[in-house]
Coordinates of C-alpha atoms in Angstrom, one line a residue:
M1 CA -3.9 34.5 58.3
V2 CA -6.2 38.2 57.9
Q3 CA -4.2 40.7 55.8
K4 CA -4.5 43.9 57.0
Y5 CA -3.5 47.6 54.6
Q6 CA -4.4 51.0 56.4
S7 CA -3.9 54.0 54.0
P8 CA -1.8 57.3 54.7
V9 CA -4.3 60.5 54.7
R10 CA -4.9 61.6 51.2
V11 CA -5.7 65.3 50.9
Y12 CA -7.8 67.1 48.4
K13 CA -7.3 70.9 48.4
H14 CA -11.0 71.6 47.2
P15 CA -13.9 71.7 50.1
F16 CA -15.7 68.5 51.0
E17 CA -19.0 69.5 49.6
L18 CA -16.9 69.9 45.9
V19 CA -15.1 66.5 46.7
M20 CA -18.5 64.8 47.6
A21 CA -19.9 65.7 43.7
A22 CA -16.9 64.5 42.3
Y23 CA -17.2 61.4 44.3
E24 CA -21.0 60.5 43.2
R25 CA -20.0 61.1 39.6
R26 CA -18.2 57.5 40.0
F27 CA -21.5 55.4 40.2
P28 CA -22.8 53.7 38.7
K29 CA -20.0 52.7 36.3
C30 CA -16.5 54.7 36.1
P31 CA -14.3 54.2 33.1
Q32 CA -10.8 54.8 35.1
M33 CA -12.0 51.7 36.9
P34 CA -12.9 48.9 34.4
I35 CA -13.2 46.4 37.3
V36 CA -16.3 48.0 38.5
L37 CA -18.9 46.8 35.6
D38 CA -22.3 48.1 37.5
C39 CA -23.4 49.4 40.5
E40 CA -27.3 49.3 41.8
I41 CA -28.7 51.1 44.4
I42 CA -30.8 49.1 47.2
K43 CA -31.6 51.7 49.2
D44 CA -31.3 55.4 49.5
E45 CA -32.5 57.6 52.5
I46 CA -32.8 61.1 53.3
L47 CA -33.2 61.8 57.3
D48 CA -33.0 64.8 59.3
H49 CA -34.8 66.4 56.8
G50 CA -31.2 66.2 54.2
A51 CA -28.9 66.6 57.1
R52 CA -28.1 62.8 56.3
R53 CA -28.4 60.4 53.3
N54 CA -27.7 56.8 53.9
T55 CA -27.0 54.9 50.2
S56 CA -26.5 51.3 50.0
R57 CA -25.4 49.8 47.1
R58 CA -25.0 46.4 45.4
C59 CA -21.7 46.5 43.3
K60 CA -20.7 44.2 40.5
L61 CA -16.8 43.8 40.0
A62 CA -15.2 41.8 37.2
V63 CA -12.5 38.6 38.9
D64 CA -8.9 40.3 37.4
A65 CA -7.3 36.7 37.6
P66 CA -5.8 34.5 35.2
Y67 CA -8.6 32.5 33.1
L68 CA -7.6 29.4 34.4
F69 CA -8.2 30.3 37.9
K70 CA -11.9 31.6 37.1
K71 CA -12.5 28.4 35.7
I72 CA -11.6 26.5 38.8
I73 CA -13.6 29.2 40.9
G74 CA -16.3 28.9 38.4
V75 CA -17.1 32.5 38.5
D76 CA -16.6 35.2 36.2
V77 CA -18.0 38.6 38.4
V78 CA -18.1 39.0 42.0
Y79 CA -20.6 41.2 44.1
F80 CA -20.2 43.6 47.2
M81 CA -22.5 45.4 49.3
Q82 CA -21.6 49.2 50.1
T83 CA -23.4 51.0 52.5
N84 CA -22.4 55.0 52.4
Y85 CA -23.4 57.2 55.6
L86 CA -23.2 61.0 54.1
D87 CA -23.5 63.6 57.4
L88 CA -23.6 67.1 55.3
A89 CA -24.4 69.0 58.6
N90 CA -20.8 67.5 59.9
R91 CA -19.3 67.2 56.4
T92 CA -18.1 63.5 56.5
L93 CA -18.5 60.7 54.7
S94 CA -18.2 57.1 56.2
I95 CA -18.2 54.0 53.5
E96 CA -18.5 50.4 54.5
A97 CA -18.1 47.7 52.2
T98 CA -18.2 43.4 52.7
N99 CA -18.0 41.2 50.1
E100 CA -21.2 39.0 49.1
T101 CA -19.7 36.6 47.0
F102 CA -18.0 33.4 48.6
S103 CA -18.8 35.1 52.3
S104 CA -18.6 31.7 53.7
R105 CA -15.2 31.3 52.8
I106 CA -13.8 35.0 52.5
E107 CA -14.4 38.0 54.5
I108 CA -13.5 41.6 53.0
F109 CA -14.3 44.3 55.2
E110 CA -13.2 48.1 53.7
R111 CA -13.9 51.1 55.2
C112 CA -13.1 55.0 53.8
R113 CA -13.9 58.2 55.5
Y114 CA -14.3 61.8 53.7
Y115 CA -13.6 64.6 56.4
V116 CA -12.4 68.2 56.7
H117 CA -9.2 68.8 57.1
P118 CA -8.6 69.9 60.6
D119 CA -6.5 72.6 60.0
N120 CA -8.0 73.9 56.7
P121 CA -12.2 73.5 56.1
D122 CA -11.3 74.3 52.7
W123 CA -9.5 71.0 52.3
T124 CA -11.0 67.4 52.4
C125 CA -9.0 64.7 53.9
F126 CA -9.6 60.8 53.1
D127 CA -8.4 57.4 54.7
Q128 CA -9.4 54.0 54.3
T129 CA -8.9 50.5 56.2
A130 CA -9.1 47.3 54.9
T131 CA -9.1 43.6 56.4
L132 CA -8.9 40.5 54.2
D133 CA -9.5 36.6 56.2
I134 CA -9.3 33.8 53.6
K135 CA -10.7 30.7 55.5
N136 CA -11.0 28.6 53.1
F137 CA -10.6 29.0 49.5
F138 CA -10.1 25.5 47.6
G139 CA -6.6 25.1 48.5
F140 CA -5.8 28.8 47.0
E141 CA -5.4 30.8 50.4
N142 CA -2.1 31.8 49.9
S143 CA -2.3 32.8 46.2
M144 CA -5.8 34.8 47.3
E145 CA -4.4 36.9 49.5
K146 CA -1.1 38.0 47.3
M147 CA -3.9 38.5 44.8
G148 CA -6.7 40.1 46.3
M149 CA -4.2 42.5 48.5
K150 CA -2.4 43.5 45.3
Q151 CA -5.9 44.4 43.4
Y152 CA -6.8 46.0 46.2
T153 CA -3.7 48.1 46.4
Q154 CA -3.7 48.9 42.9
T155 CA -7.6 50.1 42.7
T156 CA -6.7 52.2 45.7
L157 CA -3.7 54.0 43.6
K158 CA -6.3 55.3 41.2
G159 CA -9.0 56.6 43.7
R160 CA -7.0 60.2 44.3
E161 CA -6.4 60.6 40.7
I162 CA -10.4 59.6 40.1
I163 CA -11.5 62.4 42.5
E164 CA -9.8 64.6 40.5
Y165 CA -10.2 63.7 37.3
F166 CA -14.4 64.6 38.2
I167 CA -13.3 67.8 39.9
D168 CA -11.5 68.8 36.9
Q169 CA -14.8 67.8 34.9
L170 CA -16.8 69.4 37.5
K171 CA -14.6 72.9 36.8
S172 CA -14.7 72.8 32.9
E173 CA -18.6 72.4 33.2
G174 CA -18.5 75.6 35.0
V175 CA -19.2 74.0 39.0
T176 CA -16.2 75.4 41.2
H177 CA -18.2 76.1 44.2
I178 CA -21.3 74.0 46.2
E179 CA -23.2 75.5 49.5
R180 CA -22.5 73.9 52.1
W181 CA -25.6 72.2 54.0
K182 CA -27.5 74.6 56.4
A183 CA -30.0 73.8 59.0
S184 CA -33.3 75.9 59.2
D185 CA -35.3 76.7 62.3
E186 CA -37.8 74.3 61.0
T187 CA -35.8 71.4 59.6
I188 CA -34.5 70.6 63.1
P189 CA -35.6 71.3 66.3
S190 CA -32.8 73.3 68.6
E191 CA -33.2 71.0 71.1
L192 CA -31.9 68.3 68.9
S193 CA -28.2 68.0 68.1
P194 CA -27.3 66.0 64.8
I195 CA -27.2 62.2 65.1
K196 CA -23.7 60.7 64.1
L197 CA -23.7 57.2 62.7
T198 CA -19.8 57.3 62.4
D199 CA -17.1 58.0 64.8
E200 CA -15.4 61.6 64.7
A201 CA -12.2 61.4 62.3
D202 CA -9.2 61.1 64.3
T203 CA -6.2 62.7 62.3
S204 CA -4.1 62.8 65.4
D205 CA -1.8 59.5 64.3
M206 CA -2.6 59.3 60.8
L207 CA -0.2 60.0 58.3
D208 CA -0.2 62.7 55.4
G209 CA 0.3 61.5 51.9
D210 CA 1.8 65.0 50.8
F211 CA 4.5 64.3 53.9
I212 CA 5.1 61.4 52.3
A213 CA 6.1 62.2 49.3
K214 CA 8.0 65.0 50.8
H215 CA 10.2 63.3 53.3
L216 CA 9.7 59.6 53.0
G217 CA 9.6 59.1 49.2
N218 CA 8.1 56.6 46.9
L219 CA 6.1 54.0 49.2
S220 CA 3.6 51.2 48.1
P221 CA 0.3 51.4 49.5
M222 CA 1.3 48.2 51.9
Q223 CA 4.8 50.2 52.7
E224 CA 2.3 52.9 53.7
S225 CA 0.1 51.1 55.5
K226 CA 3.0 48.8 57.6
L227 CA 4.0 52.3 58.1
L228 CA 1.0 54.0 60.0
E229 CA 0.7 50.4 61.8
F230 CA 4.3 50.7 63.6
H231 CA 3.7 54.1 64.5
K232 CA 0.2 53.5 66.3
L233 CA 1.8 50.3 67.9
C234 CA 4.5 52.9 69.0
K235 CA 2.2 55.2 70.7
T236 CA 0.9 52.4 72.3
T237 CA 3.8 50.3 73.4
S238 CA 5.0 50.5 76.8
G239 CA 8.2 51.4 77.5
I240 CA 8.4 54.1 74.7
D241 CA 8.2 57.0 76.2
K242 CA 8.4 59.6 72.8
C243 CA 7.5 57.8 69.7
P244 CA 10.5 58.1 67.1
T245 CA 10.1 60.0 63.9
Y246 CA 8.7 58.4 60.7
Q247 CA 11.6 58.4 58.7
T248 CA 13.8 56.3 61.9
L249 CA 10.3 53.8 61.8
L250 CA 10.9 53.7 57.8
R251 CA 14.3 52.6 58.7
F252 CA 13.7 50.1 61.3
L253 CA 10.7 48.7 59.1
R254 CA 12.8 48.4 55.7
A255 CA 15.6 46.5 58.0
R256 CA 12.7 43.7 58.6
D257 CA 11.0 43.6 55.6
F258 CA 8.1 45.2 56.7
N259 CA 7.6 43.0 59.6
V260 CA 5.9 45.3 62.1
E261 CA 6.3 43.0 64.8
K262 CA 10.0 42.0 64.0
A263 CA 10.6 46.0 63.3
M264 CA 9.0 46.8 67.0
L265 CA 11.3 44.2 68.7
M266 CA 14.2 45.7 66.8
L267 CA 13.3 49.1 67.6
K268 CA 12.5 48.5 71.1
E269 CA 16.0 47.0 71.8
S270 CA 17.7 49.7 70.4
L271 CA 15.7 52.4 72.1
V272 CA 17.2 50.7 75.6
W273 CA 20.7 50.5 74.2
R274 CA 20.6 54.1 73.6
A275 CA 19.1 55.2 76.4
D276 CA 21.9 52.7 78.4
N277 CA 24.7 54.2 76.6
N278 CA 23.6 58.1 76.3
I279 CA 23.6 58.1 72.7
D280 CA 21.3 61.3 72.6
E281 CA 24.2 63.1 74.0
L282 CA 27.0 61.7 72.3
L283 CA 27.3 64.6 69.8
K284 CA 27.3 67.4 72.5
E285 CA 29.8 65.3 74.9
Y286 CA 31.8 63.2 72.8
K287 CA 35.6 64.5 72.8
M288 CA 37.3 63.3 69.8
P289 CA 41.4 61.7 71.5
H290 CA 43.9 63.2 70.1
V291 CA 45.2 60.4 68.5
I292 CA 41.9 59.8 66.3
L293 CA 42.6 63.5 65.4
K294 CA 45.5 63.1 63.9
H295 CA 45.9 59.8 62.7
F296 CA 42.1 58.6 61.7
P297 CA 42.1 58.9 58.1
G298 CA 38.3 59.6 57.8
S299 CA 36.3 62.4 57.6
W300 CA 32.8 63.8 56.0
H301 CA 33.3 65.6 52.1
H302 CA 29.9 67.3 50.6
Q303 CA 27.2 65.0 49.3
D304 CA 26.6 62.5 46.3
K305 CA 24.6 63.3 43.6
D306 CA 21.5 61.8 45.3
G307 CA 22.2 64.6 47.9
R308 CA 23.3 61.8 50.3
P309 CA 26.4 63.2 52.9
M310 CA 29.3 61.5 52.2
Y311 CA 31.9 60.1 54.2
I312 CA 35.3 58.9 53.1
L313 CA 37.4 56.7 55.1
R314 CA 41.3 56.1 53.8
L315 CA 40.7 52.4 54.9
G316 CA 44.2 51.3 53.4
H317 CA 46.0 54.1 55.2
M318 CA 44.7 53.2 58.7
D319 CA 47.2 51.9 61.4
V320 CA 44.1 49.6 63.1
K321 CA 46.2 48.2 65.4
G322 CA 47.8 51.4 66.4
L323 CA 44.4 52.8 66.9
L324 CA 42.9 50.0 68.5
K325 CA 45.8 50.0 71.4
A326 CA 45.8 53.5 71.8
V327 CA 42.1 54.2 72.3
G328 CA 40.9 50.8 72.7
E329 CA 37.9 48.8 71.6
E330 CA 35.6 50.7 73.5
G331 CA 36.9 54.1 71.7
L332 CA 36.7 52.7 68.3
L333 CA 33.5 51.7 68.5
K334 CA 32.2 54.8 70.2
L335 CA 34.2 56.9 67.4
S336 CA 31.9 55.3 64.7
L337 CA 29.0 55.8 66.6
H338 CA 29.7 59.2 66.9
I339 CA 29.9 59.1 63.0
C340 CA 26.9 57.6 62.5
E341 CA 25.4 60.1 65.1
E342 CA 26.8 63.0 62.8
G343 CA 25.2 61.3 59.7
M344 CA 22.0 61.2 60.8
Q345 CA 22.1 65.0 61.4
L346 CA 23.5 65.3 58.1
I347 CA 20.7 63.4 56.6
Q348 CA 18.0 65.6 57.5
E349 CA 20.1 68.9 57.2
S350 CA 20.4 67.8 53.7
A351 CA 16.7 66.6 53.4
I352 CA 15.8 70.5 54.8
H353 CA 18.3 72.1 52.6
L354 CA 17.4 70.0 49.3
G355 CA 13.5 70.1 49.8
K356 CA 13.3 66.2 49.1
P357 CA 14.0 63.1 50.7
V358 CA 17.1 62.2 51.8
L359 CA 17.1 59.1 54.3
S360 CA 20.9 57.4 54.2
W361 CA 24.9 58.6 53.7
C362 CA 27.1 57.5 51.4
L363 CA 30.6 55.8 52.2
L364 CA 33.6 56.0 50.4
V365 CA 36.3 53.7 51.1
D366 CA 39.8 53.6 49.3
L367 CA 41.4 50.7 49.8
E368 CA 45.1 51.7 48.9
G369 CA 47.7 50.6 51.3
L370 CA 45.6 47.4 52.6
S371 CA 47.5 44.3 53.0
M372 CA 47.7 41.0 54.9
R373 CA 48.6 43.4 58.5
H374 CA 45.0 44.4 58.1
L375 CA 43.8 41.0 58.1
W376 CA 44.5 41.1 62.1
R377 CA 42.3 38.7 64.3
P378 CA 41.7 41.3 66.9
G379 CA 40.9 44.3 64.6
I380 CA 38.8 42.1 62.7
K381 CA 36.7 41.4 65.6
V382 CA 36.8 44.8 66.8
L383 CA 35.2 45.3 63.1
L384 CA 32.8 42.8 63.4
K385 CA 31.6 44.1 66.7
I386 CA 30.9 47.7 65.1
I387 CA 29.5 46.3 62.2
E388 CA 26.7 44.1 64.4
T389 CA 26.0 47.6 66.8
V390 CA 25.6 49.5 63.7
E391 CA 23.1 47.2 61.9
K392 CA 21.1 46.9 65.3
N393 CA 21.0 50.5 65.9
Y394 CA 21.0 52.5 62.8
P395 CA 19.3 50.4 60.0
E396 CA 18.8 51.3 56.3
T397 CA 21.0 54.4 57.0
M398 CA 23.8 53.2 54.5
G399 CA 22.3 54.2 50.9
R400 CA 25.8 53.3 49.1
V401 CA 29.0 52.3 49.3
L402 CA 32.2 52.9 47.0
V403 CA 34.8 50.8 47.6
V404 CA 37.9 52.0 45.5
R405 CA 41.5 51.0 44.3
A406 CA 40.3 47.0 45.9
P407 CA 43.8 45.2 45.9
R408 CA 44.0 41.8 45.1
V409 CA 44.0 41.1 49.4
F410 CA 40.8 42.7 49.1
P411 CA 38.3 39.4 48.0
I412 CA 40.1 37.9 51.5
A413 CA 39.1 40.8 53.7
W414 CA 35.8 40.4 52.0
T415 CA 34.8 37.1 52.2
I416 CA 35.7 37.6 56.2
V417 CA 33.6 40.5 56.4
S418 CA 30.6 40.6 54.4
T419 CA 28.9 37.5 55.7
F420 CA 28.3 39.8 59.1
I421 CA 26.7 42.6 56.7
D422 CA 23.2 42.4 56.2
E423 CA 22.0 41.6 52.6
N424 CA 20.2 44.5 52.0
T425 CA 23.0 46.4 52.9
R426 CA 25.7 44.1 51.0
S427 CA 23.9 44.6 47.6
K428 CA 24.6 48.8 47.8
F429 CA 28.6 47.7 47.5
L430 CA 29.9 48.7 44.6
F431 CA 33.8 48.4 43.8
Y432 CA 36.1 49.8 42.0
G433 CA 39.4 47.6 41.6
G434 CA 43.4 48.4 40.5
P435 CA 45.1 51.7 40.9
D436 CA 43.8 53.4 37.7
C437 CA 42.5 56.2 39.3
L438 CA 41.6 58.2 35.9
H439 CA 39.3 54.9 34.8
M440 CA 38.1 55.0 38.5
K441 CA 37.0 58.8 38.8
D442 CA 35.0 58.0 35.1
G443 CA 33.2 55.4 37.3
L444 CA 32.7 57.2 40.3
E445 CA 31.3 60.2 38.4
Q446 CA 28.0 58.3 38.1
Y447 CA 27.6 59.0 41.8
I448 CA 29.5 61.9 42.4
D449 CA 30.0 65.3 41.0
S450 CA 33.4 65.6 39.2
Q451 CA 34.4 68.8 41.2
I452 CA 34.2 67.1 44.7
I453 CA 36.2 63.8 43.7
P454 CA 39.4 63.8 46.2
D455 CA 42.6 65.0 44.5
F456 CA 44.1 61.7 45.8
L457 CA 41.6 60.0 43.6
G458 CA 42.3 62.1 40.5
G459 CA 39.9 64.9 41.0
P460 CA 40.2 68.4 41.4
C461 CA 38.9 68.9 44.8
K462 CA 40.5 69.0 48.5
T463 CA 39.4 67.1 51.3
L464 CA 40.5 67.6 55.3
I465 CA 41.2 63.6 56.0
H466 CA 44.8 62.7 57.9
E467 CA 47.0 60.8 56.0
G468 CA 46.5 58.3 58.9
G469 CA 50.0 56.4 59.5
L470 CA 51.6 54.6 62.0
V471 CA 50.5 55.1 65.4
P472 CA 53.3 56.4 67.8
K473 CA 53.5 53.2 70.5
T474 CA 54.3 56.4 72.9
L475 CA 50.3 56.9 72.4
Y476 CA 49.4 53.6 73.3
K477 CA 47.1 52.8 76.4
M478 CA 49.4 51.8 79.1
N479 CA 49.6 51.7 82.9
S480 CA 52.3 54.1 84.5
E481 CA 54.3 52.7 87.4
E482 CA 52.8 54.9 89.8
E483 CA 49.2 53.3 88.8
A484 CA 50.6 50.0 89.3
Q485 CA 52.0 51.2 92.9
N486 CA 48.7 52.4 93.9
G487 CA 47.2 49.0 93.2
A488 CA 45.7 50.2 89.6
P489 CA 44.1 47.0 87.7
P490 CA 45.7 46.5 84.7
H491 CA 44.6 48.4 81.5
E492 CA 42.1 46.1 79.6
H493 CA 40.3 47.1 76.1
H494 CA 37.6 45.2 77.2
N495 CA 39.2 42.1 77.2
L496 CA 41.5 42.4 74.0
Y497 CA 44.4 43.6 75.1
K498 CA 45.8 43.6 78.6
T499 CA 48.7 45.7 80.1
V500 CA 51.3 44.2 82.9
D501 CA 54.4 45.7 84.2
V502 CA 57.3 43.5 84.3
R503 CA 60.2 44.5 86.7
P504 CA 63.8 43.5 86.0
G505 CA 64.0 40.1 87.4
C506 CA 60.6 39.4 87.3
I507 CA 58.6 37.1 85.1
H508 CA 54.7 37.3 83.8
E509 CA 53.1 33.9 83.2
V510 CA 49.9 33.1 81.3
V511 CA 48.7 29.2 81.3
I512 CA 46.3 28.1 79.1
K513 CA 44.6 24.6 79.4
N514 CA 44.3 22.5 76.3
N515 CA 41.7 20.4 75.8
D516 CA 41.5 20.3 72.6
P517 CA 44.8 18.7 70.5
K518 CA 45.4 20.4 66.8
S519 CA 43.9 23.8 68.1
V520 CA 46.2 26.7 67.5
L521 CA 47.6 29.0 70.2
T522 CA 47.8 32.4 68.0
W523 CA 49.3 36.0 70.1
D524 CA 50.6 39.5 69.7
F525 CA 52.1 41.7 72.2
D526 CA 54.3 44.7 72.6
V527 CA 57.6 45.4 74.5
I528 CA 57.4 49.0 75.9
N529 CA 59.9 50.4 78.1
S530 CA 62.8 47.3 77.8
D531 CA 63.1 44.1 76.7
L532 CA 61.5 40.7 77.5
Y533 CA 62.3 37.1 76.5
F534 CA 59.7 35.2 75.5
T535 CA 59.0 31.7 75.7
L536 CA 56.3 29.0 75.1
Y537 CA 56.2 25.8 77.3
R538 CA 54.2 23.0 77.6
T539 CA 53.7 20.6 80.6
T540 CA 52.4 17.4 81.4
A541 CA 52.0 18.1 85.1
D542 CA 49.4 20.1 87.1
L543 CA 50.4 23.5 87.8
P544 CA 50.5 24.6 91.5
A545 CA 49.0 27.8 92.6
K546 CA 52.1 30.7 92.6
N547 CA 52.1 34.1 93.8
D548 CA 55.3 35.0 93.1
S549 CA 56.2 37.0 90.0
S550 CA 60.1 36.6 90.1
T551 CA 60.0 32.5 89.8
S552 CA 58.7 30.8 87.4
F553 CA 56.5 27.9 87.6
F554 CA 59.2 25.7 86.4
D555 CA 61.8 26.7 88.7
L556 CA 59.7 25.1 91.2
S557 CA 60.8 21.4 92.8
G558 CA 59.6 18.7 90.9
F559 CA 59.6 20.3 87.1
E560 CA 62.6 18.7 85.1
E561 CA 62.7 20.0 81.7
G562 CA 62.4 17.2 78.9
K563 CA 60.9 15.1 81.6
N564 CA 57.5 17.1 82.8
Y565 CA 57.6 20.5 80.7
F566 CA 58.9 21.3 77.5
R567 CA 59.8 24.5 75.2
E568 CA 57.7 24.3 72.4
E569 CA 58.9 27.6 71.1
P570 CA 62.9 28.5 71.9
S571 CA 63.6 31.7 74.0
T572 CA 63.0 34.8 71.5
I573 CA 64.6 38.3 73.0
C574 CA 61.9 40.8 71.8
R575 CA 63.3 44.2 72.0
H576 CA 62.1 47.8 73.1
K577 CA 59.1 49.1 71.2
E578 CA 58.7 45.6 69.0
S579 CA 55.9 44.2 68.2
V580 CA 55.6 40.4 68.1
Q581 CA 52.7 37.8 66.7
G582 CA 52.9 34.2 66.5
S583 CA 51.2 30.8 66.0
H584 CA 51.5 27.6 67.4
V585 CA 49.9 24.3 67.0
M586 CA 48.8 22.5 70.3
N587 CA 49.0 19.3 69.4
S588 CA 48.5 17.9 73.1
A589 CA 45.9 18.0 75.4
D590 CA 48.4 19.5 77.9
T591 CA 48.6 22.9 79.9
Y592 CA 50.3 25.7 78.0
V593 CA 52.3 28.3 79.5
M594 CA 53.2 31.7 78.0
H595 CA 56.5 33.1 79.3
W596 CA 58.0 36.7 79.4
F597 CA 61.3 37.4 81.3
S598 CA 62.6 40.6 82.1
P599 CA 66.4 40.5 82.6
A600 CA 68.0 42.2 85.3
S601 CA 69.7 45.3 83.5
S602 CA 68.7 46.2 80.3
S603 CA 70.4 48.8 77.8
S604 CA 66.9 50.4 77.0
S605 CA 65.6 51.4 80.3
S606 CA 66.1 50.9 84.1
G607 CA 62.3 50.8 84.6
P608 CA 59.6 48.1 84.6
A609 CA 59.3 46.6 81.1
Q610 CA 55.5 46.9 80.3
L611 CA 53.8 44.4 78.1
M612 CA 50.8 44.8 76.4
Y613 CA 49.3 41.4 74.9
F614 CA 46.3 39.4 73.4
Y615 CA 46.3 35.8 72.7
E616 CA 43.1 33.8 71.5
V617 CA 43.0 30.0 70.8
L618 CA 41.5 28.6 67.3
S619 CA 39.7 25.3 67.7
S620 CA 40.7 22.5 66.0
A621 CA 37.3 22.3 64.2
N622 CA 37.7 26.1 63.0
Y623 CA 41.0 25.9 62.3
K624 CA 41.5 24.1 58.4
G625 CA 43.9 26.7 57.5
S626 CA 41.2 29.1 56.6
M627 CA 41.9 32.7 56.0
T628 CA 40.2 34.4 59.2
S629 CA 43.2 32.2 61.1
L630 CA 46.0 34.2 59.7
Q631 CA 48.2 36.3 62.2
S632 CA 48.9 39.6 61.4
G633 CA 51.9 40.0 58.7
C634 CA 51.7 36.4 57.8
S635 CA 51.2 35.8 53.9
A636 CA 50.7 32.4 53.8
L637 CA 49.2 29.2 55.9
S638 CA 51.6 28.5 58.5
V639 CA 51.5 27.0 61.9
A640 CA 54.8 27.6 62.8
S641 CA 55.9 30.6 65.4
S642 CA 56.7 33.8 63.8
C643 CA 58.2 36.9 65.4
Q644 CA 57.8 40.0 63.8
S645 CA 58.7 43.8 63.8
R646 CA 56.3 46.0 62.6

C-alpha cells in the first residue's frame, strides 16, 4: 500500500536568499539531524551565468530501527540520491530525493519546495510531499511502513527548527541580508527568458502552518497531510460547490480516524442533508414554539475553562413525553439542530474573541429528577434519532460532557443510549453522581470557573434556564373538530403518535396481526376532552373490512365471545386528561384488536373525545425482560397490563 504525505506551508519570515544560505549549512552533516551521516556531492553545475544551479548529492543515513531488525535486513546505513534545482532568478528551490538502497523493494520519493511568499516578497514558504511504496520487504512490509512514516514525520518536524537555527547563526556572524541575484545585459540575452526546470509554486490550495497553530491547534504532520489531501479532494469533487472550512474538514476527518475516503463520503452525505433540509437558513428562519420557550429546561451559559461555549440541559426536569406530544418528533429534532447551529456560531465567536483554537462546545447535563418515567420507549427512540442525526452532521463538535447528580436509575438509561454514541464522544463524558452539590462543585471547578457554576448546583451564577415541568395537555398537538370535518388527515408525529376524534357512541379500533408468539404489545395513549373505555381483544377468526365507526368488529354476526374472540384485557375507563401506558404478552399467533369506545354521554364534555395513541410490538427474540422494553412508569419487569395516570 502506498503511503502519502503532504505538509502544510511553513513560512519563514526571512528573505529567500537568507533562507538559502541557512539551508546550505545543513551539508554535509547537520548536528541537529544525527540520522544524516554524510552527503557527497556527485554533480554540481552552474547554468545561465549563475541564474541556476543544479546539485546532486548521495546522502548516507543511519537506519533508525531496532538492532534485531537491522541484523535481519543486513544493513546499518541506507543511501539516498538528492537533486536540488535552485533558480535564483525566480527565487525558487526544488528538491527531489529517492532511495538508492533497496530500490527494487521500496520506492521512496520526496519533493520539497522553497519559494517566495505570494503576499510578502521578504518571506519564504516551504512545503513538501512524499510517497512510500513498499513492494516486498522480507515479510516486514506493514512494520516497515509504520516505521518509515514515523521516522519521516519526526524528521520533518525538525526541518523548520534547523533553518531557524542556522539563520540565527548567520545573524550572530553579522550576516543579516544577502543581495538578490540580478542578471546583467552580458549574462543573459534580452531575447531569452529564464529557463525553469520546476513548476511555479501553486499556493492556492496550501495550508499555512501558522494558520494551523492559530485556528486548528496541535496536529501531527500526518494529520496535517490528511487535512491538505481532504481539502484538495473537496475542491475537485463534483457535487461540492463550496469547500467547507478547514475546521469543518478537520472534524469530519477526526470522526473517521483521518481516513480521507471515509471522511469524504460522510461529508458528501451531510452536505446533501443540509441542502435538503435548508439547514444553512435555520438560525434565521427557526421560530421557537411557545411550549419550548416555557417548558424546555436548557440554555447557553458562558464558557468552560478551555473557552468552549457551554450549554446546560436539566434533563431530569424535562417532560419528554409532554414536549414530544406538543411539538412532535420533528419539532424536537429541529430544536436540537438549532442548538447545534447556535453552538457552531458560538464556537467561532469564542475562537475570535480568545485568539486561539476553539473547535467544540461543552455540555452540562443535570439529572436531578431523572426517573423511570424518562425511560419511555417513544422518548428513547426520538433521543436516539437525534443522536444519530447530530453525530452524522456535526461530528466532533462535543468537546466535553459533564453529567451531574446522576441518580441510581441513570446506569439503566446510559446502557440504553451509550451504545448509539460514537466511541470518541463517549470518552468525553465525565460523571458526578449523588445529590451532594458541594462535593460535585469542587469537581466541576476543574473545568468551569467557580464564578459561573449555576446556582442550582451550589454556585453563585444565575441562569436563564426554565424549570421545565409538566407540559399542559392543552398544548398537545391535536386535530380540531373543524379540521376533521374538513377532511384533514389525523396529525402524526412522524408515525410515532396518531390522533383521532372518537365521537359519542363511536369506537376506534387498531388491528394487530401477530405472527410472533410471546411478543409484547406496548401502548401509550392520552384522552382529551372526554372519557373513553379501552379494551384489548384477541380473535382467532379473520376480520372483514369495516368502515362503520359506530360498530365494533365483534358486533358483527358470526362473532361470539369466548368462542372465536376473547377479552385479553378487561374494559377500563380512561378519564378526561388521563395518560395510560400498558403492555401485554401476545402468547398466540392470532389477531389482536385495541378497542376504544366513547360513551354516548360524558360528564366531561359533549364534544368528541380526542385520542392520541402510540403502540409498538416488541419481538419475542428481543424481549427477554430487558430494560429497554419497560413502559413508562413501570418500576419492575412485568408482562401484565397497567393503566397509570401521569
